[in-house]
PDB file of C-alpha atoms in Angstrom:
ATOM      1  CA  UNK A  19     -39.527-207.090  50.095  1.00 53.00           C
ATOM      2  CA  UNK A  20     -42.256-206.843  47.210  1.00 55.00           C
ATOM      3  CA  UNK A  21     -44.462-209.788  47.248  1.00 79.00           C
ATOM      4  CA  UNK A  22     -47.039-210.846  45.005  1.00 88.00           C
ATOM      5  CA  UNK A  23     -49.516-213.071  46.488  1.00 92.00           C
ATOM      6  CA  UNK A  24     -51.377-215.223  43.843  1.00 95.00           C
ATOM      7  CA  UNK A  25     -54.282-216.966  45.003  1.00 96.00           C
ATOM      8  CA  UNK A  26     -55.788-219.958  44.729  1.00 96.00           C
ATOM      9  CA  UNK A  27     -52.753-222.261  44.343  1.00 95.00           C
ATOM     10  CA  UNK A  28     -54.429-225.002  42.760  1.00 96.00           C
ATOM     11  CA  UNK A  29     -58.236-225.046  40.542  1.00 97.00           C
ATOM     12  CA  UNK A  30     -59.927-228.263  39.037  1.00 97.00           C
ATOM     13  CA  UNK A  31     -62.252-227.476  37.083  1.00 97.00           C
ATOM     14  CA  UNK A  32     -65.030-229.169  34.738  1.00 98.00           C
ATOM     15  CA  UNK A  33     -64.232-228.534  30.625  1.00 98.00           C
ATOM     16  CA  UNK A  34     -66.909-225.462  30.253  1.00 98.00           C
ATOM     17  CA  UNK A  35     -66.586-224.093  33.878  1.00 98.00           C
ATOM     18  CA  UNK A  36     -65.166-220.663  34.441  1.00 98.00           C
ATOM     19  CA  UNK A  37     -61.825-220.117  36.093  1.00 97.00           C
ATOM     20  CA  UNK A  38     -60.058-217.047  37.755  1.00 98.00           C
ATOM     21  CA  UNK A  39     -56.994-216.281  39.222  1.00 98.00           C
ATOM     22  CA  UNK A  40     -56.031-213.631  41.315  1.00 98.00           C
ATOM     23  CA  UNK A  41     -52.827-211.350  41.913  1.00 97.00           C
ATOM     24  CA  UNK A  42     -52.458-209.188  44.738  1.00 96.00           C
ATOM     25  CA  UNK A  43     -49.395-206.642  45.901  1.00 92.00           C
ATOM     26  CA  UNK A  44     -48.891-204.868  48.648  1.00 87.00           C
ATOM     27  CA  UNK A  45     -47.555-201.920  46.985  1.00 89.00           C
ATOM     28  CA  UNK A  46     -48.768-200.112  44.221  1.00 91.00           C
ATOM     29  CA  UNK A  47     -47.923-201.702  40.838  1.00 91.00           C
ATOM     30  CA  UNK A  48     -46.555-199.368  38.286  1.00 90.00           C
ATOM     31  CA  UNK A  49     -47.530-202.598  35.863  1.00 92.00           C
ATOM     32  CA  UNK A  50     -48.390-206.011  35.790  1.00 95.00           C
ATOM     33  CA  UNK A  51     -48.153-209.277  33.335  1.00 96.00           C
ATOM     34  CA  UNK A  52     -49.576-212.129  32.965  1.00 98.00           C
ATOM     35  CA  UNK A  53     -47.819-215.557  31.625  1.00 98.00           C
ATOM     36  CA  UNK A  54     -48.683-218.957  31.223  1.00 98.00           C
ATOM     37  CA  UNK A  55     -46.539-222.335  31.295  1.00 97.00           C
ATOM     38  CA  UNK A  56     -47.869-225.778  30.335  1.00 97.00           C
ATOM     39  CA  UNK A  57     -46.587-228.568  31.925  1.00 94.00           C
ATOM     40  CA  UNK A  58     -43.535-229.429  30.795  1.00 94.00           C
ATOM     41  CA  UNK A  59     -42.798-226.145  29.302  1.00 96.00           C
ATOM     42  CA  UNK A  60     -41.378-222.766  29.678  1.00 97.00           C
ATOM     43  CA  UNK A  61     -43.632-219.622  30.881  1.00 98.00           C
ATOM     44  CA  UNK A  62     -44.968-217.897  27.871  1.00 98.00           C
ATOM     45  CA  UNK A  63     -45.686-214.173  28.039  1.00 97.00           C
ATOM     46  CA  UNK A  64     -50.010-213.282  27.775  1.00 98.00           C
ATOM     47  CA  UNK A  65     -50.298-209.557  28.106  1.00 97.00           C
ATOM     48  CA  UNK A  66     -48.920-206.887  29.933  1.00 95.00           C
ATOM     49  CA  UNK A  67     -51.562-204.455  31.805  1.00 96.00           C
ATOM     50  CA  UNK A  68     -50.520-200.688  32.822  1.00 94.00           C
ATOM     51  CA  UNK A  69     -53.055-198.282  33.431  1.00 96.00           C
ATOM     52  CA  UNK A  70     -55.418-198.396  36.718  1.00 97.00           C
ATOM     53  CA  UNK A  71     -59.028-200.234  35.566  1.00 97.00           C
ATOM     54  CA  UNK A  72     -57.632-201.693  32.889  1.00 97.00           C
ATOM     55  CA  UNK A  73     -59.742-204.474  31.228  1.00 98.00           C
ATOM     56  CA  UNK A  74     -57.758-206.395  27.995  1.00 98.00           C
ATOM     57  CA  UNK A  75     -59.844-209.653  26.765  1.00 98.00           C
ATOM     58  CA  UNK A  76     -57.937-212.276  24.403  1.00 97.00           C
ATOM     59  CA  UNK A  77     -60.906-214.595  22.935  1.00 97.00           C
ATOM     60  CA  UNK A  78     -61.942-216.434  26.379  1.00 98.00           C
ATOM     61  CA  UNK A  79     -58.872-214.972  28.386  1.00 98.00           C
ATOM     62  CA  UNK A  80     -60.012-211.676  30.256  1.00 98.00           C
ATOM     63  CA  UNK A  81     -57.370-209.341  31.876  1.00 98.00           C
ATOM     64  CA  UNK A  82     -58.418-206.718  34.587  1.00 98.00           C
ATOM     65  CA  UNK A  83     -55.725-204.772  36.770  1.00 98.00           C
ATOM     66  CA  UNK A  84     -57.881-203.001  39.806  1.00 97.00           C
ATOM     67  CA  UNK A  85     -58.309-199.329  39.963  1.00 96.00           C
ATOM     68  CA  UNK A  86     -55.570-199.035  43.069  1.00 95.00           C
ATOM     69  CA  UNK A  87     -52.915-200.798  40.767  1.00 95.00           C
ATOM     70  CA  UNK A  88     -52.364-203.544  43.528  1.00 95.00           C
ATOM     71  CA  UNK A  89     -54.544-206.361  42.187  1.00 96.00           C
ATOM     72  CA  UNK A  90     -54.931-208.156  39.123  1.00 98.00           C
ATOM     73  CA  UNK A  91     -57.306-211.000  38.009  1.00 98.00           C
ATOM     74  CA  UNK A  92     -57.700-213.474  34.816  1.00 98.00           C
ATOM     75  CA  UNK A  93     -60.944-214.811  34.103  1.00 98.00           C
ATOM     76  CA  UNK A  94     -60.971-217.630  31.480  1.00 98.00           C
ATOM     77  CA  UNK A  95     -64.777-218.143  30.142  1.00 98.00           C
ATOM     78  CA  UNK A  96     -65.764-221.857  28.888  1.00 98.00           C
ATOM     79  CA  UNK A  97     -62.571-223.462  29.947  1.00 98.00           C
ATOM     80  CA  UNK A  98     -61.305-226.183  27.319  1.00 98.00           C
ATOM     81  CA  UNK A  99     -58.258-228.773  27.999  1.00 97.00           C
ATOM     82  CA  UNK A 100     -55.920-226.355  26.040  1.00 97.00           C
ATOM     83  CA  UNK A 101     -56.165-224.029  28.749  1.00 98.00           C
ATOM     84  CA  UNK A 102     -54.114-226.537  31.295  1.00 98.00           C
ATOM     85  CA  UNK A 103     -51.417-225.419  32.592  1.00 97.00           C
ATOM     86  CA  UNK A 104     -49.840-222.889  35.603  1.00 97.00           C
ATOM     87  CA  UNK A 105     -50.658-219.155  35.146  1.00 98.00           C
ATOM     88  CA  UNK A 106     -48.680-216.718  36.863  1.00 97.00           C
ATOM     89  CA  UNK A 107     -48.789-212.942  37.709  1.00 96.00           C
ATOM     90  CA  UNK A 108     -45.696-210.743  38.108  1.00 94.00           C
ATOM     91  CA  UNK A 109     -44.708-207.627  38.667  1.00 91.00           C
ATOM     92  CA  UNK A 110     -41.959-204.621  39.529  1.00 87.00           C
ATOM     93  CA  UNK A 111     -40.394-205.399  42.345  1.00 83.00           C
ATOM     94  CA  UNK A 112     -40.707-202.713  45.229  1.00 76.00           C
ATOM     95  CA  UNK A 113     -37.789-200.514  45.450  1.00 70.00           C
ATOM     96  CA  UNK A 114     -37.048-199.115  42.148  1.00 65.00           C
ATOM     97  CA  UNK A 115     -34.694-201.987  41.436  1.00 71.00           C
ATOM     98  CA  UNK A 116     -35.237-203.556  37.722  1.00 80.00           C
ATOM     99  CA  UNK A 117     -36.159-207.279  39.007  1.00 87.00           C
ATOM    100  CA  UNK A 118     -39.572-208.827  38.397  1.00 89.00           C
ATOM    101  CA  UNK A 119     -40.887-210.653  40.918  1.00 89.00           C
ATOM    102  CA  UNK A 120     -43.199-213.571  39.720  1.00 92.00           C
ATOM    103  CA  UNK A 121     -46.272-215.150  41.860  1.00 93.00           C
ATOM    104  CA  UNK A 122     -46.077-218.657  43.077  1.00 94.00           C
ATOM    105  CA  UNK A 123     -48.604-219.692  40.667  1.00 95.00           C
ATOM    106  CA  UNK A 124     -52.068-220.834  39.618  1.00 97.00           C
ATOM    107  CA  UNK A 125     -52.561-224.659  38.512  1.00 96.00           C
ATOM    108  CA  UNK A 126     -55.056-225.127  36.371  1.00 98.00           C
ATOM    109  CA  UNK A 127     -56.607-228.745  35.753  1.00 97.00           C
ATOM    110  CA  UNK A 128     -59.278-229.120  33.415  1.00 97.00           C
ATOM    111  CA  UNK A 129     -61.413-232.576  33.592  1.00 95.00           C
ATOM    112  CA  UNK A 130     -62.698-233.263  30.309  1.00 92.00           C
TER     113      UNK A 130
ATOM    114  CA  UNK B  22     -34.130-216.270  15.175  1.00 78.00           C
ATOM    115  CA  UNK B  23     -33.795-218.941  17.489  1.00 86.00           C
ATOM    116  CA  UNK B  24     -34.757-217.201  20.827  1.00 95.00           C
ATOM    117  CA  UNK B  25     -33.349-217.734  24.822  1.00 98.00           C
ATOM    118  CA  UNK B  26     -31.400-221.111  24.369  1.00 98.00           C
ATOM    119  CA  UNK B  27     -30.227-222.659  27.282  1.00 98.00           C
ATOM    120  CA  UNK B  28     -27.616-226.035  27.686  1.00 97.00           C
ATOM    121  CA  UNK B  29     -27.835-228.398  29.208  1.00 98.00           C
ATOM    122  CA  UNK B  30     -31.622-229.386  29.108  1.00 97.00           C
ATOM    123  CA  UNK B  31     -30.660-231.659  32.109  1.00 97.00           C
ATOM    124  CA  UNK B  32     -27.874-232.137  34.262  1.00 97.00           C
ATOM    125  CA  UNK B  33     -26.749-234.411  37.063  1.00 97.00           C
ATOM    126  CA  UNK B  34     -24.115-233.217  39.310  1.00 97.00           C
ATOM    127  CA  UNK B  35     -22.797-234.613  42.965  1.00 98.00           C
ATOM    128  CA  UNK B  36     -22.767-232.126  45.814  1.00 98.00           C
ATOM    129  CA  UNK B  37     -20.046-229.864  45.917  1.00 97.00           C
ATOM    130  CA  UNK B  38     -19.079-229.965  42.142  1.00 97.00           C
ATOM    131  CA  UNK B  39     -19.494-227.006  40.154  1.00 96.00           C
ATOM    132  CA  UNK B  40     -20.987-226.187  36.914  1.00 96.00           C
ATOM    133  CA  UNK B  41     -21.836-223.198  34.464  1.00 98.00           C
ATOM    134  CA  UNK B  42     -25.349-223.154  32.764  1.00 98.00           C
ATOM    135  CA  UNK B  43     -25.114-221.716  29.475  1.00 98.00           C
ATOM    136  CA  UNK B  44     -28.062-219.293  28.283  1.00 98.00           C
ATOM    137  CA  UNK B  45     -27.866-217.172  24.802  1.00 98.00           C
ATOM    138  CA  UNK B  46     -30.113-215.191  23.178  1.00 97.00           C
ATOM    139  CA  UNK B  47     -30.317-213.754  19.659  1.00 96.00           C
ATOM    140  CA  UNK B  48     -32.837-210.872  19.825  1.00 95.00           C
ATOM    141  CA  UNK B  49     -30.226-208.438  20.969  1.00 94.00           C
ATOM    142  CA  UNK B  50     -32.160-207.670  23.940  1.00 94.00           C
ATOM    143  CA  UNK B  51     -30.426-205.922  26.569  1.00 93.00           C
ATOM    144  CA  UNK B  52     -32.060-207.142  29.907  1.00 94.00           C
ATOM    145  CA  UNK B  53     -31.276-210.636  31.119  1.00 95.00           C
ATOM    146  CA  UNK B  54     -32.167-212.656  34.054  1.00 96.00           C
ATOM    147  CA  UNK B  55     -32.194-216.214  35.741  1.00 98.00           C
ATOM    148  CA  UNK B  56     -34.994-217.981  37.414  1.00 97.00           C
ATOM    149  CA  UNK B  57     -35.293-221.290  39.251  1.00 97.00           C
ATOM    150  CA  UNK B  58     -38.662-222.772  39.752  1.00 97.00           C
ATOM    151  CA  UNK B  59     -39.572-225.285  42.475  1.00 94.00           C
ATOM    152  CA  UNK B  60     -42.758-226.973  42.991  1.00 85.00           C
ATOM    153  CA  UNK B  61     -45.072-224.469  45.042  1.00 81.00           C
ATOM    154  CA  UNK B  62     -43.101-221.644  44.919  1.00 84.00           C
ATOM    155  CA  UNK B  63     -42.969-220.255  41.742  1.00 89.00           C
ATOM    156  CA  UNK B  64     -40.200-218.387  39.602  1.00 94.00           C
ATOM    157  CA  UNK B  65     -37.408-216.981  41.674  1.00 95.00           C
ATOM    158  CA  UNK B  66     -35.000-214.431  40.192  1.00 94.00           C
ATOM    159  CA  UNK B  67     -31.810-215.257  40.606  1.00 96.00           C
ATOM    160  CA  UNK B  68     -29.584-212.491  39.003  1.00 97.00           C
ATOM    161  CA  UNK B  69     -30.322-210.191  36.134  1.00 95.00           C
ATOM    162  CA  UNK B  70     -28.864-208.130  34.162  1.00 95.00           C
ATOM    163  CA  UNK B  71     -29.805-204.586  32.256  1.00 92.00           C
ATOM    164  CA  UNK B  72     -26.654-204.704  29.439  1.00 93.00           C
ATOM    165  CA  UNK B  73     -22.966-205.860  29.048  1.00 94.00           C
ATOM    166  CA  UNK B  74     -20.989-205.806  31.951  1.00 95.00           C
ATOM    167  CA  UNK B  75     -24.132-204.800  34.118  1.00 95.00           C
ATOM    168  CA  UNK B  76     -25.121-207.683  37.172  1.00 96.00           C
ATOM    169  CA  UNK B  77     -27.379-207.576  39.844  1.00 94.00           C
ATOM    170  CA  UNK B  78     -28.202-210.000  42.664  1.00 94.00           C
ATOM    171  CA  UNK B  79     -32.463-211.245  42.637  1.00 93.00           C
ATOM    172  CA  UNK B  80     -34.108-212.779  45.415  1.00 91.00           C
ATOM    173  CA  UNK B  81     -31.830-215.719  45.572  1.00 95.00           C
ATOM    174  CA  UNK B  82     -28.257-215.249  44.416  1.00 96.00           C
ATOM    175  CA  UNK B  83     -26.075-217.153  47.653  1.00 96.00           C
ATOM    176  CA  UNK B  84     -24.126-220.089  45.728  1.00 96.00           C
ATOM    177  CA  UNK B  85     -24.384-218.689  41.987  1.00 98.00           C
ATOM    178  CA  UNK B  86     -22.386-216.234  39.876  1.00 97.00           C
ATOM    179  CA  UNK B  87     -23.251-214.826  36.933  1.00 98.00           C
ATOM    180  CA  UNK B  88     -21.421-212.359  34.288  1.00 96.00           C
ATOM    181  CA  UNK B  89     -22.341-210.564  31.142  1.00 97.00           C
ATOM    182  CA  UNK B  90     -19.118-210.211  28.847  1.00 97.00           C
ATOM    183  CA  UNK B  91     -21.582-209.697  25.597  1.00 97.00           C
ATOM    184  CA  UNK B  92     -25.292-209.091  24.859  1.00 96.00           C
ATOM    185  CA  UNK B  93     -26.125-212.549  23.364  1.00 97.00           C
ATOM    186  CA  UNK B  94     -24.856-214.464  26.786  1.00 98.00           C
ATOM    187  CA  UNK B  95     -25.525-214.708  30.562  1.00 98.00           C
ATOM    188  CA  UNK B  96     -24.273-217.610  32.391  1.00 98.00           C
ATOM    189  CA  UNK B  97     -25.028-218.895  35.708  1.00 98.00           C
ATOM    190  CA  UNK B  98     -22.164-220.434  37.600  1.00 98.00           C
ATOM    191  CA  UNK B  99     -23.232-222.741  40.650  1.00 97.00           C
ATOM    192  CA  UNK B 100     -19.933-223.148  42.568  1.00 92.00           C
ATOM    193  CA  UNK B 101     -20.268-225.778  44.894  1.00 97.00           C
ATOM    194  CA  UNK B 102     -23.515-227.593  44.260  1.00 97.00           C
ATOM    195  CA  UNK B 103     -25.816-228.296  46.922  1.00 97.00           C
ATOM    196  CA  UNK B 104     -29.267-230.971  46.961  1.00 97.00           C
ATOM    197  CA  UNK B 105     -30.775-227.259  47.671  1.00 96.00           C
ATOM    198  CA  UNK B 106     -30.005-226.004  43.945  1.00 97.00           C
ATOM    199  CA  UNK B 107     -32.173-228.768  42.663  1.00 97.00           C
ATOM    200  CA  UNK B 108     -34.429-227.194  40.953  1.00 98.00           C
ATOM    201  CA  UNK B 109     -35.716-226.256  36.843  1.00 98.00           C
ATOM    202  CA  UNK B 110     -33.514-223.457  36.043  1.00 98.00           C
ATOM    203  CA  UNK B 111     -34.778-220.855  33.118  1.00 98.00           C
ATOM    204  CA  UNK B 112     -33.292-218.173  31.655  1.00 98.00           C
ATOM    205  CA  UNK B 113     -35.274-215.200  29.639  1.00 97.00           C
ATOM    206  CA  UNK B 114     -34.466-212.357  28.377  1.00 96.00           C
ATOM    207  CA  UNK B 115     -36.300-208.617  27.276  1.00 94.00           C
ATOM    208  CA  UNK B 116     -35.788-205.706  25.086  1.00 90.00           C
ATOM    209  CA  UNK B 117     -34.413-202.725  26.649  1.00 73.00           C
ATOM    210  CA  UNK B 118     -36.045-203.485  30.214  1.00 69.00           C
ATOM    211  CA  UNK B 119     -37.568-205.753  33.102  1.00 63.00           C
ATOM    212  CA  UNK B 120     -40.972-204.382  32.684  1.00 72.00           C
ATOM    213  CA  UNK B 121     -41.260-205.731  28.987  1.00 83.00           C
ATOM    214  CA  UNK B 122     -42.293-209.135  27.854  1.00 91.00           C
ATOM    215  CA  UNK B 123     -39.640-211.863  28.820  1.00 94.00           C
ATOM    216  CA  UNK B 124     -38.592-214.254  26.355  1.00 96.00           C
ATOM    217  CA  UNK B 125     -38.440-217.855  28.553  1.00 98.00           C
ATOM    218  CA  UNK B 126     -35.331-220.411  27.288  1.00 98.00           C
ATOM    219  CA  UNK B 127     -36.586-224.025  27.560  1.00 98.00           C
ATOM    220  CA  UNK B 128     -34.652-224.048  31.027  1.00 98.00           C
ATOM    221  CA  UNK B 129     -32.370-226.555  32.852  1.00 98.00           C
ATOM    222  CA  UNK B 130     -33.225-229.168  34.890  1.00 97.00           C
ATOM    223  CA  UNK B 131     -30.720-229.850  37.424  1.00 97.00           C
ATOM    224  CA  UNK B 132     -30.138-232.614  40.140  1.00 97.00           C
ATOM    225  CA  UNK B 133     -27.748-232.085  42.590  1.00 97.00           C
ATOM    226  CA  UNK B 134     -26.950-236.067  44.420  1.00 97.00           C
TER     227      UNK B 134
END
């Protein structure tokens, strides 16, 4: 079935280093989102991507969705302690069915 | 508005007991779904739903049930509770389709003994 592969699993970083985290699919992507969960909380919608090249910055928060539609990347620029927390990718699943099908993840650590 | 809600926040149950988790939403939003999340694998749908009388099984439905008898609730049924269903269950919700942005509830977290 559709998988979205989310890579790395886990990133430490130094407060001020650059992070990214990226999404790949098999299939072609008809769209992609991005969300973010602290620890603790619930995942928390960033931005939803749809045409092929698209680029969509929030402040440090960068969004790019790869000319094929099957990858996906967020760059954060000058990481700060706010931006802790698990970032996932997710998209259509393959099929036509209406399910979204999540990646397993990015943890983000950020050592002050 | 007050969002996806979801009762219990946590929940302690012994294997083989069964349970309903409650999940309501006040946006009128006519897709609904359940995840659970587990440490290292990420958010797996459970069941959805696109409107009122409308289920469909996810990626893991064996030992839940679901139902949509309104727009404002989905419950998830587990009917004999296993240590496997351990897990953070959340609920969210979207206007008029899967591909919108999903409202998250502040989920479940269940132990099953």
């Amino acid at each position: 079935g559709q998988q979205v592969m989310q890579i790395p699993q886990y990133q430490h970083v130094q407060e001020g280093e650059d992070f990214t985290t990226y999404c790949n699919s098999s299939t072609t992507l008809s769209n992609i989102q991005w969300y973010k969960q602290r620890p603790g909380g619930h995942p928390v919608f960033l931005i939803q991507l749809v045409k092929s090249g698209e680029v969509k910055k929030q402040k440090r928060l960068t969004f790019q969705f790869g000319e094929a539609k099957k990858n996906s990347s967020l760059h954060i620029t000058a990481t700060q302690t706010t931006d802790v927390g698990t970032y996932f990718c997710a998209g259509p699943a393959q099929g036509g069915s209406e399910k979204l099908v999540f990646g397993k993840g990015t943890k983000l650590t950020v050592n002050p | 508005n007050a969002g996806v809600t979801q009762t219990p926040k946590f929940q302690v149950l012994k294997t083989g007991q069964s349970m309903t988790l409650q999940c309501a939403q006040d946006m009128n939003h006519e897709y609904m779904s359940w995840y659970r999340q587990d440490p290292g694998m990420g958010l797996r749908l459970i069941h959805y739903s696109v409107g009122a009388g409308i289920t469909d099984q996810g990626e893991v439905p064996n030992g839940y049930n679901v139902s949509r008898s309104t727009t404002e609730d989905f419950p998830l049924r587990l009917l004999s509770a296993a240590p496997s269903q351990t897990s953070v269950y959340f609920c969210a919700s979207s206007s008029r389709t899967y591909y919108n942005e999903q409202f998250f509830g502040p989920g479940t977290r269940l132990t099953v003994l």
